[in-house]
Short mmCIF file of C-alpha atoms in Angstrom, two decimals:
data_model
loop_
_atom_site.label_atom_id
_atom_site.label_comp_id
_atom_site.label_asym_id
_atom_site.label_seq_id
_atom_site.Cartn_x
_atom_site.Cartn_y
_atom_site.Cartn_z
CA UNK M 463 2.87 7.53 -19.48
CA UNK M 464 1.39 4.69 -18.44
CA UNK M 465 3.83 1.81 -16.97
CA UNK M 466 4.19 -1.46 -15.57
CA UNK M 467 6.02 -3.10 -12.71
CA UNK M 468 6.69 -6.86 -12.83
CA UNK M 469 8.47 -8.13 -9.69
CA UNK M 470 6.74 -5.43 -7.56
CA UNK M 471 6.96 -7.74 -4.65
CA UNK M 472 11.06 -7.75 -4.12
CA UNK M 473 13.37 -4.74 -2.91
CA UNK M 474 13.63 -3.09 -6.00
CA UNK M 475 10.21 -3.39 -7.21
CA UNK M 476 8.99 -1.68 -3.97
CA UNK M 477 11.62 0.90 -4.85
CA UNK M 478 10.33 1.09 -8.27
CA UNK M 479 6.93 2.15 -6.52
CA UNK M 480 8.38 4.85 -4.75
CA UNK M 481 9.84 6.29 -6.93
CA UNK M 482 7.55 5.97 -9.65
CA UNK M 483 5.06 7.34 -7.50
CA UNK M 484 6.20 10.62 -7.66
CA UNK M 485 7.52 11.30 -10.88
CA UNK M 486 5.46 13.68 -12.87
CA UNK M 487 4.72 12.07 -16.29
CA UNK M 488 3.80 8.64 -15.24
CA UNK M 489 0.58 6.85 -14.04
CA UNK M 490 1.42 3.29 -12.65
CA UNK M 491 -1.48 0.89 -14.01
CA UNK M 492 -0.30 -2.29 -12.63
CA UNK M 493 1.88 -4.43 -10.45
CA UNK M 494 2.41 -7.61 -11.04
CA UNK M 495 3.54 -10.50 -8.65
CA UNK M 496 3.98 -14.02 -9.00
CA UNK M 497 0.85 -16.20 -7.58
CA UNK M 498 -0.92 -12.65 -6.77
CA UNK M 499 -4.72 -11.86 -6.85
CA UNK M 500 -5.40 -8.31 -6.30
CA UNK M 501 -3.40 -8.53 -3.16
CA UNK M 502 -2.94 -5.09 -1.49
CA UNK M 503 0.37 -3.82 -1.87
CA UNK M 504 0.58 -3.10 1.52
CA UNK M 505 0.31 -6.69 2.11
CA UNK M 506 4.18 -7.16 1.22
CA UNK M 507 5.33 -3.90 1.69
CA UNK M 508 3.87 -1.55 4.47
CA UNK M 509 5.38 1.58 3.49
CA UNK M 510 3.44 1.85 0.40
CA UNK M 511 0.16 1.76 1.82
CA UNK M 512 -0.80 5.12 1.03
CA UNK M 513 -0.26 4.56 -3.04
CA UNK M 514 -3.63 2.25 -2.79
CA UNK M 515 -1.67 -0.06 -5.22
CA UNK M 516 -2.99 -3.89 -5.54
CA UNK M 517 -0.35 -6.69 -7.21
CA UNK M 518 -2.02 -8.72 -9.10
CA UNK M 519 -0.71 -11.21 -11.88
CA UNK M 520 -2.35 -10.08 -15.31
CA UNK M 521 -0.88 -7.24 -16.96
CA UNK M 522 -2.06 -4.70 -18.71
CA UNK M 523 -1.21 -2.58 -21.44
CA UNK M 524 0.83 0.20 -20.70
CA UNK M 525 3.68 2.03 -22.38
CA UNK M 526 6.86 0.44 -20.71
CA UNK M 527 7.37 -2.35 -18.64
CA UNK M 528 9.56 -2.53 -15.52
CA UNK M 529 10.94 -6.60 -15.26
CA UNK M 530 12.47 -6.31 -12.18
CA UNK M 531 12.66 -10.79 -11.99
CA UNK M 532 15.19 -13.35 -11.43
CA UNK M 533 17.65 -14.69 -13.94
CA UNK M 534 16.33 -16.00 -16.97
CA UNK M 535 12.57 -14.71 -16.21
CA UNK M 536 12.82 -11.87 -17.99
CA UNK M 537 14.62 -13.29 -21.43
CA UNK M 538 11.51 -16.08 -21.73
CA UNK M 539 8.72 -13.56 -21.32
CA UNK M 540 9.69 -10.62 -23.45
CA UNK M 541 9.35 -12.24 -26.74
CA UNK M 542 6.07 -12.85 -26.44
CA UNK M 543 5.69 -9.00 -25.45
CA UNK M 544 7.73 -7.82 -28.13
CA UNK M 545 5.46 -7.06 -30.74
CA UNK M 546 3.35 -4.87 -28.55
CA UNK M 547 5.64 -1.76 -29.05
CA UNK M 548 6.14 -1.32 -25.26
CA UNK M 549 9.54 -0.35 -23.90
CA UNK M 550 10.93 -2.93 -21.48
CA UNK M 551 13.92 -1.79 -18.74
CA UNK M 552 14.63 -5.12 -17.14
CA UNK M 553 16.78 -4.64 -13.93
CA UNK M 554 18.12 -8.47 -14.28
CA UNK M 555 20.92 -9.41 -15.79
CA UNK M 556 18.88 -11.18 -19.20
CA UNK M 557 19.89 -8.25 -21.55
CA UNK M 558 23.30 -7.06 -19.76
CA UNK M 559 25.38 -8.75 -22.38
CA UNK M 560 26.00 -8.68 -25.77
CA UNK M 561 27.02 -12.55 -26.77
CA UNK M 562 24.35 -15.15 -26.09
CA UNK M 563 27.47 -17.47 -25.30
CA UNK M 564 28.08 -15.68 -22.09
CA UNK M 565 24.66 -16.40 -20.25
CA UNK M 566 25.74 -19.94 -19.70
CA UNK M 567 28.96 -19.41 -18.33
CA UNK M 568 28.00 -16.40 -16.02
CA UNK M 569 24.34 -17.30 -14.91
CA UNK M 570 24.33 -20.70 -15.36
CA UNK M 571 21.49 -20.52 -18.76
CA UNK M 572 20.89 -20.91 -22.17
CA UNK M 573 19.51 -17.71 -22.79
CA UNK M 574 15.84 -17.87 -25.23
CA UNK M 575 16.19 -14.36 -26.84
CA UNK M 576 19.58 -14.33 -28.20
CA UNK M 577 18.00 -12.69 -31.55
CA UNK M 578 16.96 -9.53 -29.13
CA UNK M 579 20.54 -8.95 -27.80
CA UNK M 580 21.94 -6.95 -30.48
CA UNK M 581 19.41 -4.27 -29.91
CA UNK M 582 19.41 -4.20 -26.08
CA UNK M 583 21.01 -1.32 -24.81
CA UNK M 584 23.15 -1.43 -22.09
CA UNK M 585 21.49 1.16 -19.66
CA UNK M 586 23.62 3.14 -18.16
CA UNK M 587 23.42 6.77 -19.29
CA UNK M 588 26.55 8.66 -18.87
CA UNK M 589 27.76 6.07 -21.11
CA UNK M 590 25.00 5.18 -23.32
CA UNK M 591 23.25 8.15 -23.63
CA UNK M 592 22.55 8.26 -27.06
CA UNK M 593 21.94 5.06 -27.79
CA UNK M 594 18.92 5.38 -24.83
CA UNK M 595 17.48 8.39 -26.64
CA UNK M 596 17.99 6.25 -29.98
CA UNK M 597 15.54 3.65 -28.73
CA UNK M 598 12.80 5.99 -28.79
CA UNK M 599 12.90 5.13 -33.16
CA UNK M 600 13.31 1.40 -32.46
CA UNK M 601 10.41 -0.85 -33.21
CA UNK M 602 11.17 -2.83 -29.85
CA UNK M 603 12.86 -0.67 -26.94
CA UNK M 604 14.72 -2.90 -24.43
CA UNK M 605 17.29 -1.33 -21.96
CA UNK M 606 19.47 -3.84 -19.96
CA UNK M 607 19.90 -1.79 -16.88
CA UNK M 608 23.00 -2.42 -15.30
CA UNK M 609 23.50 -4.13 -11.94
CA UNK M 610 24.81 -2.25 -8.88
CA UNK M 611 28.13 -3.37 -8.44
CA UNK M 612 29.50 -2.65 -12.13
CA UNK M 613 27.60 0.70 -11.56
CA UNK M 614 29.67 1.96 -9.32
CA UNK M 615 32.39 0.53 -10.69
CA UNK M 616 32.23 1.68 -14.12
CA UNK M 617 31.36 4.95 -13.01
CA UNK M 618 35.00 5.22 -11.29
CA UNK M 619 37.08 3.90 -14.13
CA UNK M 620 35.11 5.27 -17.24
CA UNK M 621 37.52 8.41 -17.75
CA UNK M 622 40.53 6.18 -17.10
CA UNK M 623 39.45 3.43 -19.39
CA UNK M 624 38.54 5.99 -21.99
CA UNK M 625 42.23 7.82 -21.92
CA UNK M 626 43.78 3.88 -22.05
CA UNK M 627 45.42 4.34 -18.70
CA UNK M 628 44.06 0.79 -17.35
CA UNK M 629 47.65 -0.90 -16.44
CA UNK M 630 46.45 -3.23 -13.94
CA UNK M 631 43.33 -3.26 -11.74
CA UNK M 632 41.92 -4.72 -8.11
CA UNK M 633 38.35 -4.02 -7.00
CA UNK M 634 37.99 -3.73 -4.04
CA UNK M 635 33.68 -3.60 -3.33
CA UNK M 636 31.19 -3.43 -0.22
CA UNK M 637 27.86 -3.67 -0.36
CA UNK M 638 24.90 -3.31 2.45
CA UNK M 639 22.36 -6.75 2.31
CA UNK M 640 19.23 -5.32 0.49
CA UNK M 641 21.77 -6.10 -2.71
CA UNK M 642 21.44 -9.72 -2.27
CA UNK M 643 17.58 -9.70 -2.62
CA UNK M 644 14.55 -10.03 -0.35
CA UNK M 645 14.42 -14.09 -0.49
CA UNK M 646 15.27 -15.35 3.01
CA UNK M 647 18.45 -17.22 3.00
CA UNK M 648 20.26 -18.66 6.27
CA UNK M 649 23.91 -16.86 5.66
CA UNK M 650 21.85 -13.36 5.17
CA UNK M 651 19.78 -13.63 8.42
CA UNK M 652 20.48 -11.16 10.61
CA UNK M 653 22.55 -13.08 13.54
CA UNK M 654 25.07 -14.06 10.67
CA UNK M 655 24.95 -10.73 8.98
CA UNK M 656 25.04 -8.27 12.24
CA UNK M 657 28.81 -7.50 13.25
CA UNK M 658 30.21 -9.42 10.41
CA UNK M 659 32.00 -8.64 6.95
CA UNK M 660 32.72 -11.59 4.74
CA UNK M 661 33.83 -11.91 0.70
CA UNK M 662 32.22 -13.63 -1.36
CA UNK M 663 32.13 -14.12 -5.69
CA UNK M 664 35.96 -15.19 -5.05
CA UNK M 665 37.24 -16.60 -8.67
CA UNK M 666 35.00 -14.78 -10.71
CA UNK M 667 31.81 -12.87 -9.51
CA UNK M 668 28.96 -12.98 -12.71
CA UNK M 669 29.41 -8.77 -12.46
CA UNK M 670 32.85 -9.19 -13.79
CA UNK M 671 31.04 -9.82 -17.32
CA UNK M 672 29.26 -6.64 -17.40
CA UNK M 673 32.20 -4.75 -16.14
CA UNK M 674 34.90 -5.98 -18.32
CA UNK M 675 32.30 -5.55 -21.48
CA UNK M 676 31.66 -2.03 -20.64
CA UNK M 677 35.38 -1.04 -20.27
CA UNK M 678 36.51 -2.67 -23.45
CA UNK M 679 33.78 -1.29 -25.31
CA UNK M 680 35.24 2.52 -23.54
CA UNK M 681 38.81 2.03 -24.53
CA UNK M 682 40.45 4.11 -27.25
CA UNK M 683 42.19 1.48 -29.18
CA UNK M 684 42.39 -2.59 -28.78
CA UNK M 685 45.70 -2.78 -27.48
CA UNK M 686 44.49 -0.45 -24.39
CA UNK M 687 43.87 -0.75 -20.77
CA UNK M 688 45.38 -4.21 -20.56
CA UNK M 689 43.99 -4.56 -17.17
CA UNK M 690 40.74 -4.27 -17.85
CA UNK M 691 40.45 -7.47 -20.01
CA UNK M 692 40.86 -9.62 -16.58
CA UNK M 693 39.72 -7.13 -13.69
CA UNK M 694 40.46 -8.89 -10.17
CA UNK M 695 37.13 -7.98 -8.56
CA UNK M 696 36.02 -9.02 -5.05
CA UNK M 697 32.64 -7.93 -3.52
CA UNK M 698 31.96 -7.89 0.63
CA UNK M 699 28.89 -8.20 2.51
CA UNK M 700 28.59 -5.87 5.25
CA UNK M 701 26.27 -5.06 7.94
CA UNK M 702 23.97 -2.34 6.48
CA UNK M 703 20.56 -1.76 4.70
CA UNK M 704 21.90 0.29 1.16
CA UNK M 705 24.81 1.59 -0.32
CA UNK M 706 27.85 -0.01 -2.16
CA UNK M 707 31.14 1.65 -2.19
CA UNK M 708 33.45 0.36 -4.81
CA UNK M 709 37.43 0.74 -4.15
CA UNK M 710 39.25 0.43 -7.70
CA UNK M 711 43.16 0.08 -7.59
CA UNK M 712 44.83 0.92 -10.76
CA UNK M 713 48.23 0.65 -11.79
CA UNK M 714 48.27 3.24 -14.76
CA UNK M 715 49.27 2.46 -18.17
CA UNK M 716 51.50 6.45 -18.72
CA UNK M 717 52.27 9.19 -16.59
CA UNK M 718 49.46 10.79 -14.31
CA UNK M 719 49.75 13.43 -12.13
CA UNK M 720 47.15 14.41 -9.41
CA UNK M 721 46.16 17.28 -11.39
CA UNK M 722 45.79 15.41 -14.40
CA UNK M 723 43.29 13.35 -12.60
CA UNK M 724 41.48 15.58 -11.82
CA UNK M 725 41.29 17.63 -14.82
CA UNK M 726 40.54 13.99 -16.53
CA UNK M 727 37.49 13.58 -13.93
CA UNK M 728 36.09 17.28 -13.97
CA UNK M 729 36.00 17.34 -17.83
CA UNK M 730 34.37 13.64 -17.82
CA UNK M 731 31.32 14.33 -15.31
CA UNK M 732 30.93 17.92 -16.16
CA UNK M 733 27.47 18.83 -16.80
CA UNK M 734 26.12 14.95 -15.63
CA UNK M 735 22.75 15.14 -13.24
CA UNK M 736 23.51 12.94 -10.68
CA UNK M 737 27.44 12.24 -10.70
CA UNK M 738 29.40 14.32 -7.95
CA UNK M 739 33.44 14.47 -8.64
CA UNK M 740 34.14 15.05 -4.56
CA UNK M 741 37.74 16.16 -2.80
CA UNK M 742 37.64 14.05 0.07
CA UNK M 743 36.40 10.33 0.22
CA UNK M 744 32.85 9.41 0.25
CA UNK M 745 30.46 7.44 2.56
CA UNK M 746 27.79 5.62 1.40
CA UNK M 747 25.13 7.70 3.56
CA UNK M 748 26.53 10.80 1.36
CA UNK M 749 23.80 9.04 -1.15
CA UNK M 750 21.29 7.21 0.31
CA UNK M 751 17.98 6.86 -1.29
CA UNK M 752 19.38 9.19 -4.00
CA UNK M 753 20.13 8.51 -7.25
CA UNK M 754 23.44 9.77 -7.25
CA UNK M 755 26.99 9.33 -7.41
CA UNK M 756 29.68 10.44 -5.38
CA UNK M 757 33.62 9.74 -6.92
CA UNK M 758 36.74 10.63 -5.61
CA UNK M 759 40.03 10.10 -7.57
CA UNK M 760 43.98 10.23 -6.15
CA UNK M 761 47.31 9.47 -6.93
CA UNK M 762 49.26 7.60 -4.12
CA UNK M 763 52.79 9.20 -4.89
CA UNK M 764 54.45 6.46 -2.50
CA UNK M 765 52.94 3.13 -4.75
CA UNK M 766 52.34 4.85 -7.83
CA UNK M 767 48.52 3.61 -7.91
CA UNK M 768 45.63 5.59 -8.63
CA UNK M 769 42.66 4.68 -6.31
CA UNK M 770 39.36 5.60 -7.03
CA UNK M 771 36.43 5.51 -4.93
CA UNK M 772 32.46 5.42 -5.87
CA UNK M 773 29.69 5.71 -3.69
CA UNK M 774 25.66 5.25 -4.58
CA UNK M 775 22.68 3.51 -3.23
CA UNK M 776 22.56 -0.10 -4.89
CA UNK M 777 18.50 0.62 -4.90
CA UNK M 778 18.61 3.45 -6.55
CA UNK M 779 21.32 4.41 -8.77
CA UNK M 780 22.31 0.73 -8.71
CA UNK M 781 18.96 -0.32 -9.81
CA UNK M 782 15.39 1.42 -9.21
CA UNK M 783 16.61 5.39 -10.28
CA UNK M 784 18.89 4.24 -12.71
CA UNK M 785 16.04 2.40 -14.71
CA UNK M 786 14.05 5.21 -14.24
CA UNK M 787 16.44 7.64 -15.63
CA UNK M 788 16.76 5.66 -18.92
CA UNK M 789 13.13 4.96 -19.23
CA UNK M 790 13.38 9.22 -19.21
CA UNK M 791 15.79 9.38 -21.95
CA UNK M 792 13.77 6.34 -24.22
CA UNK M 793 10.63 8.26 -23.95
CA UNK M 794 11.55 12.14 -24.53
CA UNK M 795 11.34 13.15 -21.28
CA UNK M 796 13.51 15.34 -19.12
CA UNK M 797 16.72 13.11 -17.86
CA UNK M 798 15.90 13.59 -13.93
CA UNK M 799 12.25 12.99 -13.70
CA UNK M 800 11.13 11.52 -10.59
CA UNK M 801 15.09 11.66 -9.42
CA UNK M 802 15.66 14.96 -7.78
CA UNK M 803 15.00 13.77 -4.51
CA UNK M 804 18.30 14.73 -1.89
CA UNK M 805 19.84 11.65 0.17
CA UNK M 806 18.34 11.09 2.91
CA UNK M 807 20.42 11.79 6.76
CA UNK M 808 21.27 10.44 9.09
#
């Protein structure tokens, strides 16, 4: 299949490349960058020399299109796209949500699609699954691929939200600086960054939106998981490349036992490609440049609380893989094409 990358000049874009690169059912026929004339990939990033990729900014037709752009970017150029039949898996936040009314209060814009919306699907596939292989019927394909933080997030709390056992909730999130993008900003240079941890999103980060979507839209009846309609979240920046580790507190809404748990997590993720249920807590180099998942789940018999803990690469699983898997299910193909590759150590 013959795709597209738009954006190929950030983080995840590069990652796209890589990826992409090696998956077995897909030619990449262009990479497009802002202000770019045939530019050598190399030029921007050196570790993709050997592809013999250029960026350039026309863009040809190909079969799906990778947007991975800044807010808003994506929403204003699709609809002029949309008639082509191509698939589009934008990895910004433009088709994340469902209401039109929530672009304005969470990224700060009036968003110029809102007709597209209601067939966006939100991609993450141990949710969505279905709906992704749906698309493959739909006149106009476009997958909203979810950002990194609610990732991981909704990744631990799925099973609970879908058994309604949501009391109350804190998240508690790290992530390494490659999530906050590749433009150069004073507080994310690296004699601010190094040997530092600081929060930041206090009073409402825009991933709360996403997150609090996805677990209403999981829970079994609308008087369920009452915590989950005004999740306390809190993301830190800390001093690594990749990874995000998500810590979610829950105060449960019945009686769990540790057992329970982890029947309730077992029978949740069984069968899934690239989530991991694991005994002992994870680190985020258990996953790194993987696309998958590691959870663990326990009881705190003392406080009552259930804590759960999820680990992935906020390049990959939070963004790059993830699309990719999607784009697999939209278009037929087996589920972990291009994605089989083990995390790299140390």
């Amino acid at each position: 299949m013959r795709v597209v990358i738009v954006g190929a000049t950030g983080y995840v874009g590069s990652e796209l490349v890589r990826l992409l690169t090696r998956h077995p059912n897909v030619q990449i026929v262009g990479l497009v960058g802002r202000g770019r004339d045939k530019e050598p990939v190399e030029a921007t990033h050196p570790s993709l020399a050997t592809t013999g990729l250029v960026v350039d900014a026309e863009m040809p037709e190909a079969d799906a299109v990778f947007l991975a752009l800044p807010h808003g970017a994506a929403a204003a150029m699709v609809p002029g796209l949309a008639a082509s039949g191509t698939a589009f898996i934008d990895l910004g936040p433009d088709f994340r949500l469902r209401d039109a009314a929530d672009y304005p209060r969470w990224y700060g814009f009036d968003h110029p699609a809102a007709e597209l919306l209601g067939g966006a699907i939100y991609g993450l596939p141990e949710l969505h699954r279905s709906e992704l292989i749906a698309l493959a019927d739909a006149p106009t394909a476009i997958v909203g691929s979810p950002g990194c933080y609610p990732t991981a997030t909704l990744l631990a709390l799925a099973p609970l939200a879908r058994a309604g056992l949501i009391g109350d909730l804190v998240v508690d999130a790290k992530s390494g600086v490659s999530g906050a993008g590749r433009e150069a900003k004073a507080d994310l240079m690296f004699g601010d960054v190094n040997e530092s941890v600081k929060a930041y999103g206090l009073g409402g980060h825009r991933h709360v939106a996403e997150i609090e979507q996805e677990l209403a839209a999981l829970a079994p009846n609308a008087g369920a998981n009452p915590g989950a309609s005004g999740v306390d979240f809190l993301p830190h920046l800390i001093p690594m490349t990749r990874g995000i580790l998500a810590t979610c507190h829950v105060r449960p809404a019945g009686r769990v036992t540790q057992a329970g748990l982890d029947d309730l997590y077992a029978s949740a993720y069984d069968g899934e490609p690239f989530i991991s249920v694991v005994p002992t807590p994870p680190a985020t180099k258990h996953v790194t440049g993987s696309n998958q998942c590691r959870i663990h789940v326990r009881l705190d018999e003392r406080t009552g609380r259930i804590i759960v803990i999820s680990v992935i690469d906020n390049l990959v699983k939070g963004a790059a893989g993830q699309a990719i898997q999607a784009f697999n299910l939209v278009h037929g193909l087996p589920e972990t094409a291009g994605l089989e590759q083990l995390p790299l150590a140390p």
